[in-house]
Amino acid sequence: MDDEISVRIGGDAGQGVESIAGGFAKALARAGLHVFTAPDYRSRIRGGHNFHQIRAGVRPIFAQRTPADLLVAMTPETIDVHLAQLPPGAAVLYDEALRLEDRIRYRLDAEQLRARDLRLMPVPLARIAADHGSRVMMSTAALGALGGVTGVPLDMISEVTRDTFARKGADVVGANLAVAAAAHRVAEQRHGGFGSPLPHGDGRRRMLLHGNHAFALGALAGGCRFMAAYPMTPATSIVEYLASVAAEHDVVTKHAEDEIAAVCMAIGAAHVGARAMTATSGGGFSLMTEALGLAGITETPLVVVNVQRGGPSTGLSTRTEQADLLFALHASNGEFPRIVIAPGSVEECFEAGWRAFNLAERYQCPVIVLSDLFLASSLQTVEPGAFDLDAVPIDRGALVASGTASILGGETSHRTVGDGSAGKTATAHAWEPGTYPRYAVTDSGVSPRPLPGDPAAVFGAASTEHTQDGHITEEVHTRVAMMRKRMRKEQAALREDIRAPRRFGPEEPELTLVCWGSTVGAAREVATQFTATGRPAAVLQFHDLWPFPAAAAAAALDVAGLTIGVEQNFTGQLAKLIRMSTGRQLDRQILAYDGRPFSPQEILTAVEQALAGAEEIHLVSGEPPLPRETEVGVNV
């Protein structure tokens, strides 16, 4: 495609693959291109093959594309793993000391090499780095060379290099700038203008960030004041970012001793009125489930982010999956209201960051945000105006005004990050001293809550069943009343806040891809391609998953044509939820559970199989099997 370029950078863990990719992506974004990058890394501290895919073009991009037009090989193993996937006309950029041309010729005979028209582009990366001080700067040389062969101006490469090493002092910055310039010059002279040149950007500068970063920004905009977490890939970068700006935005972050402590700290902070959250991944979420029930019965507004990865147990620590949906709906013992939402893009991650707090406080229940590794760690350009902090609504639900027998009505207000104000109108409400009904039975199930310590609204709270004023009880009628009161919240949420599935594409499609989470981006690209060929196709994205919008889902499925579920799990969990809630069964299913994200090409191929009659297609990535020795390394 002449309006976009796809680059894959491969090497060993610790060799700078991430920094090369991040730097190149920034340079492309600053050149005015739309950029999408996806990392692929192993759970190793040292050793093991990693790679990073970068896709850039003149139109918005929501998924990775394979195969790559250009492969940057930092190791011979990169050739072994990725050579077979390169299309005719592709190029390979590498350190000439590796003599990869011999390895490639070993894999392909001369005739095959000519037929595929592969262009080999050796550059003395290690020698350039050593000539300017140290071979450690070889990754900077690779970044400069990458700019040289693709036509990214040196000043943009230099700008990114300067930003990357600014904190290490002028000498380090100067040495790396010299390395980048030398490699850029040599690569441009030897190999400039290869077959897939860089498309021209529009000059518009866009933000470049991943889903976790966007979620953290949304949480700040939504007034997050406390986060406790135990580091667990791929959720860790949320607390890392909030910790980095904690002083600036008046947020307390806590590295807890484990996930149980983290969620209990968040419950405590939320109980006393702070907008509080925790974030983890599958196994960590498993540990949090008892405390989730505590938030349920004490009606504490709690936000839990589960950034899914491959399971069960430790499973695939650094691989993506969407297999915690049904678990999230039922986690913890007993029944209590909860809300489950699943963003599908970086922009939706930002929205989920503040919306989760509004929902949690409006309905005084746990809100679970389901993300996944691919969405959490893939970098994507976002238009500058996509995150309007001033337009973020703050809805704290029904609050009792401090020191008065009155209730704040739960009106919505707007504020900016760091602004502690939230103007609301108090309405009169009275009760006898010492009998404040914290868990008052209401039509909506939501009871106005005070902040603990208010002498005008003293109450008790415990993890056991209780009366309206918080006293422990096992009395039959009170138990029934409390259960019915709490569960009414889900009906209220369903009426007022839960969103219908979102449709992308024509109103009356021939086929509809049904999905949730990060698969939406690749599915949208496939639907667009089908529609362009005269076969109208749409995507139905389920963003709000519980309480399940059954009526809206059934209506959307009635006009969906052939329905094909696209999910990254073995059993088709969304399809099961749809069937359980509406009685409707999707016509086909495309499922993957190899830890690799969908590419549009893979879905496209699978849809063709589905249209040919295959009812359930289990996809396996086109990545070739790795030699056993590549699994050897130092585990995280």
XYZ file of C-alpha atoms in Angstrom:
636
model
C 0.000 0.000 0.000
C 1.495 3.323 -1.008
C -0.281 5.324 1.667
C 1.206 3.480 4.615
C 4.290 1.638 5.759
C 4.771 -1.280 8.143
C 8.076 -1.856 9.937
C 9.050 -4.730 12.223
C 12.057 -4.449 14.544
C 13.402 -7.678 16.062
C 16.160 -8.516 18.538
C 16.980 -9.849 21.979
C 15.442 -8.565 25.199
C 17.701 -5.824 26.515
C 18.996 -4.927 23.048
C 16.966 -1.748 22.692
C 14.150 -2.990 20.447
C 11.602 -1.078 22.530
C 13.577 2.166 22.458
C 14.172 1.975 18.693
C 10.480 1.357 18.064
C 9.338 4.040 20.491
C 11.721 6.594 19.036
C 10.781 5.802 15.450
C 7.069 5.939 16.274
C 7.501 9.371 17.859
C 9.386 10.625 14.811
C 6.627 9.361 12.501
C 3.956 10.969 14.642
C 5.834 14.264 14.617
C 6.001 13.961 10.824
C 2.211 14.171 10.831
C 1.406 10.509 10.254
C -1.108 8.294 12.006
C 0.832 5.626 13.898
C -0.010 2.316 15.558
C 2.605 0.128 17.229
C 2.343 -3.268 18.893
C 5.048 -4.833 21.063
C 5.666 -8.586 21.172
C 7.847 -9.598 24.091
C 8.569 -12.593 26.254
C 8.497 -12.874 30.010
C 12.286 -12.738 30.176
C 14.616 -10.280 31.861
C 17.398 -11.259 29.483
C 17.425 -13.318 26.304
C 14.513 -14.441 24.213
C 13.433 -12.954 20.915
C 11.315 -9.770 20.999
C 9.924 -7.676 18.233
C 7.903 -4.505 17.765
C 5.605 -3.753 14.858
C 5.087 -0.171 13.686
C 2.462 0.869 11.179
C 2.124 4.437 9.917
C -0.091 6.021 7.286
C -2.103 8.993 6.149
C -5.376 7.682 7.604
C -6.250 6.665 11.187
C -4.937 3.195 12.031
C -6.463 0.916 14.666
C -4.518 -2.343 14.294
C -1.216 -3.821 13.257
C -0.592 -5.064 9.723
C 1.363 -8.075 8.622
C 3.547 -8.693 6.762
C 5.997 -5.847 7.249
C 7.498 -3.842 4.403
C 10.762 -3.439 6.259
C 12.426 -5.731 8.805
C 15.106 -4.345 11.117
C 17.136 -7.331 12.323
C 19.248 -6.807 15.422
C 20.070 -10.539 15.633
C 20.391 -13.493 13.227
C 17.447 -15.091 15.002
C 15.243 -12.268 13.745
C 15.841 -13.554 10.234
C 15.011 -17.114 11.273
C 11.718 -16.040 12.796
C 10.461 -13.397 10.370
C 12.028 -13.996 6.955
C 9.288 -16.305 5.754
C 6.654 -13.660 6.483
C 8.254 -10.931 4.373
C 6.374 -10.154 1.158
C 8.028 -9.696 -2.243
C 9.781 -6.350 -2.440
C 10.393 -6.124 1.306
C 13.696 -4.941 2.744
C 15.928 -6.057 5.600
C 18.019 -3.500 7.507
C 20.761 -4.956 9.722
C 24.232 -4.505 11.147
C 26.656 -5.533 8.444
C 28.826 -7.349 11.022
C 26.056 -9.927 11.410
C 26.517 -11.023 7.778
C 22.823 -11.815 7.554
C 23.046 -12.025 3.777
C 24.656 -15.432 4.233
C 21.890 -16.544 6.579
C 19.219 -15.349 4.173
C 20.860 -17.170 1.283
C 20.944 -20.277 3.452
C 17.194 -19.977 3.839
C 16.477 -19.058 0.220
C 18.367 -20.121 -2.851
C 19.404 -17.484 -5.367
C 16.342 -18.010 -7.552
C 13.930 -17.672 -4.632
C 15.764 -14.591 -3.461
C 15.400 -12.948 -6.868
C 11.765 -14.005 -7.152
C 10.926 -12.376 -3.836
C 12.942 -9.306 -4.709
C 14.151 -8.903 -1.139
C 16.393 -5.932 -0.666
C 19.262 -6.394 1.787
C 20.437 -3.201 3.489
C 23.526 -3.708 5.675
C 24.708 -0.685 7.692
C 27.738 -0.715 10.051
C 25.606 0.003 13.111
C 27.969 -1.418 15.735
C 31.031 0.247 14.180
C 29.348 3.655 13.997
C 28.331 3.361 17.656
C 31.823 2.256 18.698
C 33.492 5.051 16.699
C 31.521 7.585 18.733
C 32.215 6.071 22.109
C 30.420 2.770 22.775
C 28.627 -0.125 21.120
C 25.895 0.481 23.685
C 24.627 3.174 21.322
C 23.932 0.612 18.590
C 20.186 1.021 19.136
C 20.558 4.753 18.461
C 22.455 3.870 15.286
C 19.598 1.600 14.257
C 17.101 4.425 14.835
C 19.178 6.797 12.730
C 19.586 4.223 9.953
C 15.864 3.496 10.004
C 15.215 7.174 9.456
C 17.768 7.253 6.645
C 16.240 4.436 4.603
C 12.605 5.491 5.105
C 13.080 9.195 4.512
C 12.358 10.492 8.013
C 14.281 13.794 8.224
C 17.331 13.781 10.468
C 16.036 16.708 12.529
C 13.056 14.610 13.656
C 15.310 11.687 14.563
C 17.586 14.105 16.430
C 14.644 15.658 18.277
C 13.510 12.255 19.510
C 17.073 11.260 20.429
C 17.522 14.473 22.396
C 14.284 13.864 24.307
C 15.224 10.254 25.069
C 18.615 11.002 26.616
C 18.000 14.473 28.067
C 18.066 13.218 31.643
C 21.476 11.590 31.185
C 23.358 14.788 30.569
C 24.811 16.776 27.687
C 27.666 14.356 26.951
C 25.335 11.398 26.504
C 22.941 13.453 24.400
C 25.774 14.705 22.199
C 27.241 11.250 21.626
C 23.885 9.758 20.690
C 23.064 12.651 18.364
C 26.378 12.062 16.576
C 25.658 8.344 16.257
C 22.152 8.949 14.927
C 23.420 11.482 12.385
C 26.223 9.226 11.135
C 23.954 6.193 10.781
C 21.256 8.296 9.096
C 23.776 9.603 6.571
C 25.312 6.210 5.769
C 21.942 4.478 5.458
C 20.521 7.212 3.248
C 23.557 7.168 0.964
C 23.601 3.382 0.623
C 19.929 2.451 0.709
C 17.749 5.568 0.551
C 14.500 5.381 -1.399
C 13.748 1.690 -0.991
C 10.546 0.243 -2.435
C 8.138 1.339 0.316
C 8.971 4.970 1.056
C 7.415 6.895 3.878
C 4.044 8.440 2.955
C 3.731 12.181 3.397
C 2.079 13.247 6.625
C -0.236 16.216 7.050
C 2.119 18.001 9.430
C -0.412 17.817 12.267
C 1.144 16.777 15.563
C -0.793 14.158 17.477
C -0.490 12.560 20.870
C 1.131 9.126 20.936
C 0.132 6.980 23.879
C -1.065 3.522 24.869
C -4.271 2.389 26.512
C -2.921 2.269 30.073
C -1.576 5.790 29.752
C -4.910 7.021 28.379
C -6.803 5.304 31.207
C -4.563 6.934 33.819
C -5.144 10.352 32.224
C -8.887 9.723 32.276
C -8.714 8.716 35.939
C -6.911 11.962 36.763
C -9.497 13.956 34.847
C -12.193 12.095 36.761
C -10.749 13.110 40.114
C -8.878 9.944 41.124
C -7.234 10.621 44.474
C -5.960 7.195 45.537
C -4.546 4.141 43.845
C -3.038 1.051 45.446
C -1.591 -1.765 43.359
C 0.799 -4.663 43.377
C 2.814 -4.548 40.118
C 1.618 -7.102 37.610
C 2.127 -7.099 33.857
C 0.454 -5.581 31.893
C -1.380 -3.332 34.381
C 1.686 -1.885 36.077
C 2.139 1.146 33.859
C -1.113 2.637 35.206
C 0.213 2.989 38.746
C 3.662 3.893 37.440
C 2.222 6.847 35.550
C 0.012 8.005 38.408
C 2.980 7.767 40.789
C 5.044 9.907 38.415
C 2.487 12.743 38.572
C 1.168 12.132 42.098
C 2.498 15.350 43.608
C 1.349 17.454 40.684
C -2.222 16.135 40.796
C -2.645 15.451 44.508
C -2.954 11.678 44.123
C -1.782 9.125 46.681
C -0.279 5.979 45.124
C 0.684 2.937 47.152
C 2.779 -0.080 46.180
C 0.966 -2.715 48.250
C 2.466 -5.989 49.450
C 0.029 -8.012 47.348
C -3.223 -7.715 45.437
C -5.415 -8.457 48.463
C -3.889 -5.560 50.344
C -4.148 -3.326 47.281
C -7.882 -3.803 46.769
C -8.612 -3.500 50.502
C -6.674 -0.218 50.624
C -8.719 1.058 47.694
C -11.954 0.038 49.425
C -10.867 1.883 52.563
C -10.018 5.026 50.630
C -13.303 4.905 48.710
C -15.222 4.321 51.963
C -13.984 7.652 53.350
C -14.822 9.521 50.153
C -11.761 9.439 47.913
C -12.135 8.359 44.326
C -10.050 5.209 44.644
C -8.970 2.384 42.374
C -6.674 -0.564 41.929
C -5.335 -2.215 38.784
C -4.049 -5.700 38.139
C -4.142 -8.576 35.683
C -5.909 -11.960 35.647
C -4.187 -13.790 38.523
C -4.152 -10.641 40.632
C -7.849 -10.101 39.982
C -8.447 -13.666 41.182
C -6.885 -12.724 44.524
C -9.074 -9.639 44.832
C -12.411 -11.392 44.531
C -13.268 -11.797 48.233
C -12.687 -8.087 48.761
C -14.871 -7.401 45.742
C -17.750 -8.870 47.724
C -16.854 -6.604 50.655
C -17.291 -3.599 48.371
C -20.594 -5.118 47.239
C -22.196 -5.518 50.654
C -20.811 -2.276 52.093
C -21.919 -0.499 48.884
C -18.512 1.080 48.456
C -17.711 2.808 45.144
C -14.670 0.845 43.966
C -12.910 0.853 40.586
C -10.923 -2.258 39.632
C -9.016 -2.448 36.369
C -8.275 -5.928 35.074
C -5.837 -5.750 32.162
C -6.263 -9.278 30.842
C -3.407 -11.536 29.816
C -3.196 -15.194 28.868
C -4.195 -17.623 31.666
C -4.915 -19.714 33.608
C -2.665 -18.946 36.570
C 0.557 -17.324 35.376
C -0.173 -18.644 31.892
C 1.206 -16.321 29.237
C 2.506 -13.451 31.343
C 3.259 -11.088 28.478
C 0.620 -12.188 25.977
C -2.826 -10.853 25.306
C -6.185 -12.579 25.783
C -9.847 -11.775 26.501
C -10.771 -14.669 28.728
C -11.863 -13.001 31.996
C -15.258 -11.716 30.865
C -17.492 -14.358 32.433
C -15.237 -14.464 35.509
C -15.642 -10.709 36.007
C -19.412 -11.052 35.875
C -19.452 -13.613 38.685
C -16.278 -12.987 40.706
C -16.697 -13.304 44.496
C -19.298 -15.247 46.429
C -22.931 -14.358 46.571
C -24.818 -11.903 44.430
C -24.370 -8.163 44.389
C -24.599 -5.412 41.795
C -21.574 -4.588 39.722
C -20.865 -2.817 36.472
C -18.449 -4.167 33.865
C -17.202 -2.022 30.999
C -14.619 -2.805 28.320
C -12.986 -0.012 26.297
C -11.897 -0.903 22.778
C -9.590 1.955 21.823
C -7.168 4.435 23.365
C -9.864 7.116 23.300
C -12.291 4.785 25.059
C -9.633 3.989 27.671
C -9.515 7.700 28.529
C -13.289 7.795 28.812
C -13.314 4.643 30.942
C -10.825 6.316 33.294
C -13.337 8.932 34.455
C -16.615 7.187 33.642
C -15.785 4.251 35.920
C -15.645 6.609 38.927
C -18.940 8.255 37.994
C -20.663 4.888 37.690
C -19.103 3.568 40.913
C -20.243 6.559 42.970
C -23.615 6.949 41.261
C -24.534 3.326 42.023
C -22.238 2.730 45.024
C -20.931 -0.562 43.726
C -17.760 -2.050 42.219
C -16.999 -1.120 38.634
C -14.695 -3.497 36.777
C -12.848 -2.181 33.741
C -11.754 -4.977 31.414
C -8.816 -4.065 29.221
C -6.188 -6.377 27.728
C -2.471 -6.425 27.086
C -2.756 -5.486 23.418
C -4.860 -2.415 24.161
C -2.830 -1.540 27.240
C 0.591 -1.524 25.577
C 0.009 -0.649 21.913
C 0.963 2.924 21.075
C -1.490 4.845 18.939
C -1.719 8.422 17.707
C -4.710 10.375 18.979
C -5.984 13.704 17.713
C -5.015 16.616 19.987
C -8.630 17.428 20.852
C -9.630 13.868 21.673
C -9.198 14.352 25.417
C -11.193 17.378 26.537
C -10.380 17.579 30.230
C -12.700 20.516 30.826
C -15.658 18.544 29.464
C -15.216 15.587 31.813
C -18.351 15.317 33.973
C -17.981 14.531 37.661
C -20.981 12.734 39.168
C -20.503 11.812 42.809
C -23.977 10.395 43.191
C -26.144 10.948 46.261
C -23.954 12.441 49.017
C -24.946 13.716 52.430
C -23.712 17.254 52.993
C -21.208 17.326 55.832
C -22.587 18.357 59.216
C -26.128 18.840 58.000
C -29.207 16.752 57.699
C -29.312 17.173 53.960
C -28.435 15.275 50.868
C -26.549 16.388 47.843
C -28.736 15.558 44.947
C -26.154 13.859 42.764
C -26.129 16.486 40.061
C -23.453 16.297 37.427
C -20.777 18.953 37.390
C -17.680 19.605 35.337
C -14.210 20.344 36.539
C -10.623 20.135 35.454
C -7.822 17.972 36.761
C -6.814 19.007 40.255
C -9.964 21.056 40.833
C -11.550 19.779 44.017
C -14.809 21.639 43.560
C -18.011 19.986 42.551
C -20.943 22.288 43.066
C -24.157 20.574 44.023
C -27.505 21.547 45.435
C -28.428 20.115 48.818
C -31.970 18.887 49.437
C -33.488 18.656 52.876
C -33.578 15.289 54.596
C -33.896 14.520 58.281
C -33.464 11.557 60.573
C -33.324 10.940 64.309
C -29.898 11.479 65.956
C -27.863 8.273 65.909
C -30.162 6.507 63.485
C -28.806 7.631 60.154
C -30.011 5.056 57.588
C -26.820 4.579 55.559
C -28.441 1.639 53.770
C -31.907 3.117 53.476
C -34.244 1.181 51.235
C -34.954 3.345 48.199
C -36.715 2.853 44.893
C -33.442 3.002 42.965
C -31.524 0.908 45.489
C -29.062 3.760 45.992
C -28.870 5.147 49.541
C -27.451 8.650 50.101
C -24.049 8.243 51.733
C -22.139 10.474 54.119
C -18.407 10.492 54.637
C -17.393 8.676 57.842
C -16.808 10.992 60.769
C -19.755 13.247 60.082
C -21.441 13.728 63.509
C -24.745 14.330 61.783
C -24.720 10.937 60.092
C -23.190 8.246 62.301
C -23.500 4.685 61.023
C -21.858 1.272 61.229
C -20.588 -0.825 58.340
C -19.525 -4.472 58.243
C -19.070 -7.320 55.799
C -22.192 -9.011 57.098
C -25.833 -8.456 56.276
C -27.208 -5.422 58.048
C -30.168 -3.236 58.772
C -30.745 0.151 57.174
C -28.575 1.818 59.829
C -25.764 -0.733 59.465
C -26.397 -3.077 62.394
C -25.677 -6.762 61.797
C -28.753 -8.918 61.311
C -29.873 -12.304 60.018
C -33.546 -11.446 60.221
C -35.380 -12.843 57.203
C -37.337 -9.818 56.081
C -34.417 -7.431 56.448
C -32.194 -9.778 54.441
C -34.736 -9.926 51.666
C -35.232 -6.156 51.719
C -31.479 -5.504 51.580
C -30.889 -7.977 48.736
C -33.731 -6.497 46.708
C -32.539 -2.956 47.431
C -28.972 -3.669 46.300
C -29.935 -5.584 43.194
C -32.291 -2.790 42.087
C -29.172 -0.778 41.271
C -28.491 -2.936 38.220
C -31.937 -2.183 36.859
C -31.435 1.527 37.535
C -28.042 1.467 35.822
C -29.491 -0.415 32.876
C -32.195 2.230 32.449
C -30.014 5.287 32.861
C -26.356 4.637 32.096
C -25.631 1.357 30.353
C -24.992 1.906 26.671
C -26.310 -0.112 23.788
C -23.757 -1.883 21.590
C -22.095 0.481 19.150
C -22.395 -0.145 15.443
C -19.695 0.749 12.930
C -20.763 0.482 9.305
C -24.009 0.290 7.332
C -27.406 -0.010 9.028
C -28.396 -3.091 7.051
C -25.199 -5.082 6.550
C -24.770 -8.403 4.874
C -22.633 -9.546 7.783
C -21.672 -8.174 11.189
C -18.566 -8.860 13.239
C -19.542 -8.975 16.922
C -16.757 -8.191 19.344
C -15.533 -6.379 22.445
C -12.296 -4.840 23.682
C -9.211 -4.486 21.530
C -10.455 -6.703 18.690
C -12.691 -3.829 17.568
C -9.881 -2.030 15.714
C -8.921 -4.941 13.473
C -12.585 -5.856 12.957
C -13.427 -2.329 11.791
C -10.690 -2.517 9.183
C -12.023 -5.834 7.899
C -15.590 -4.503 7.720
C -14.407 -1.493 5.743
C -12.613 -3.737 3.263
C -15.687 -5.914 2.793
C -17.933 -2.916 2.302
C -15.546 -1.490 -0.282
C -15.945 -4.670 -2.333
C -19.716 -4.284 -2.470
C -20.546 -6.564 0.457
C -21.848 -4.312 3.250
C -20.277 -5.309 6.552
C -20.527 -3.807 10.023
C -18.999 -4.185 13.477
C -21.088 -4.445 16.639
C -18.988 -3.446 19.643
C -20.151 -4.291 23.159
C -18.625 -1.639 25.411
C -20.905 -1.970 28.453
C -21.053 -5.657 29.317
C -22.891 -5.742 32.655
C -25.699 -5.142 33.399
C -26.074 -6.562 29.921
C -28.127 -4.387 27.548
C -30.201 -7.341 26.375
C -33.025 -5.457 24.631
C -30.643 -3.211 22.706
C -28.459 -6.181 21.818
C -31.393 -8.164 20.464
C -32.554 -5.206 18.381
C -29.071 -4.720 16.942
C -28.712 -8.410 16.124
C -32.088 -8.430 14.360
C -30.657 -6.261 11.573
C -27.102 -7.597 11.609
C -27.249 -10.092 8.753
C -24.871 -13.008 9.250
C -23.339 -12.583 12.715
C -19.735 -13.606 13.352
C -18.286 -13.396 16.862
C -14.622 -12.385 16.996
C -13.009 -13.028 20.379
C -9.647 -13.852 21.878
C -10.662 -16.776 24.028
C -11.374 -20.474 23.509
C -15.057 -20.627 24.320
C -16.567 -17.464 22.844
C -17.478 -15.783 26.134
C -19.302 -12.791 24.660
C -21.323 -15.108 22.426
C -22.291 -17.096 25.537
C -23.298 -13.920 27.347
C -25.427 -12.825 24.399
C -27.091 -16.226 24.245
C -27.637 -16.281 28.014
C -29.163 -12.801 28.057
C -31.120 -12.686 24.791
C -31.560 -16.257 23.612
C -29.840 -15.281 20.348
C -26.996 -17.380 19.027
C -24.317 -15.928 16.778
C -24.081 -17.685 13.407
C -20.285 -18.094 13.340
C -17.336 -17.643 15.652
C -13.698 -16.707 15.086
C -11.630 -17.499 18.165
C -7.938 -17.130 19.026
C -6.053 -17.954 22.223
C -2.398 -18.122 21.183
C -1.567 -14.882 22.981
C -1.117 -12.921 19.771
C -3.454 -10.068 18.791
C -5.680 -10.328 15.753
C -4.467 -8.740 12.570
C -7.027 -7.587 10.012
C -5.567 -10.031 7.494
C -6.153 -12.984 9.819
C -9.753 -11.983 10.500
C -10.352 -11.401 6.798
C -9.170 -14.903 5.948
C -11.263 -16.393 8.738
C -14.381 -14.488 7.631
C -13.976 -15.945 4.145
C -13.900 -19.402 5.754
C -17.005 -18.533 7.766
C -18.820 -17.389 4.639
C -17.856 -20.699 3.043
C -19.665 -22.507 5.848
C -17.206 -22.997 8.719
C -19.134 -22.440 11.947
C -16.234 -22.142 14.415
C -12.753 -21.137 13.366
C -9.845 -21.374 15.784
C -7.118 -19.053 14.540
C -3.408 -19.558 15.055
C -1.004 -16.731 14.325
C 1.151 -17.020 11.214
C 4.233 -16.704 13.386
C 6.495 -19.720 12.696
C 7.424 -22.077 15.549
C 10.463 -20.845 17.447
C 13.529 -23.039 17.962
C 13.568 -24.540 21.438
C 16.724 -22.638 22.352
C 14.886 -19.318 22.015
C 12.782 -20.274 25.031
C 15.913 -20.238 27.182
C 16.432 -17.031 29.116
C 16.115 -15.435 32.514
C 12.513 -15.480 33.616
C 10.808 -12.453 35.109
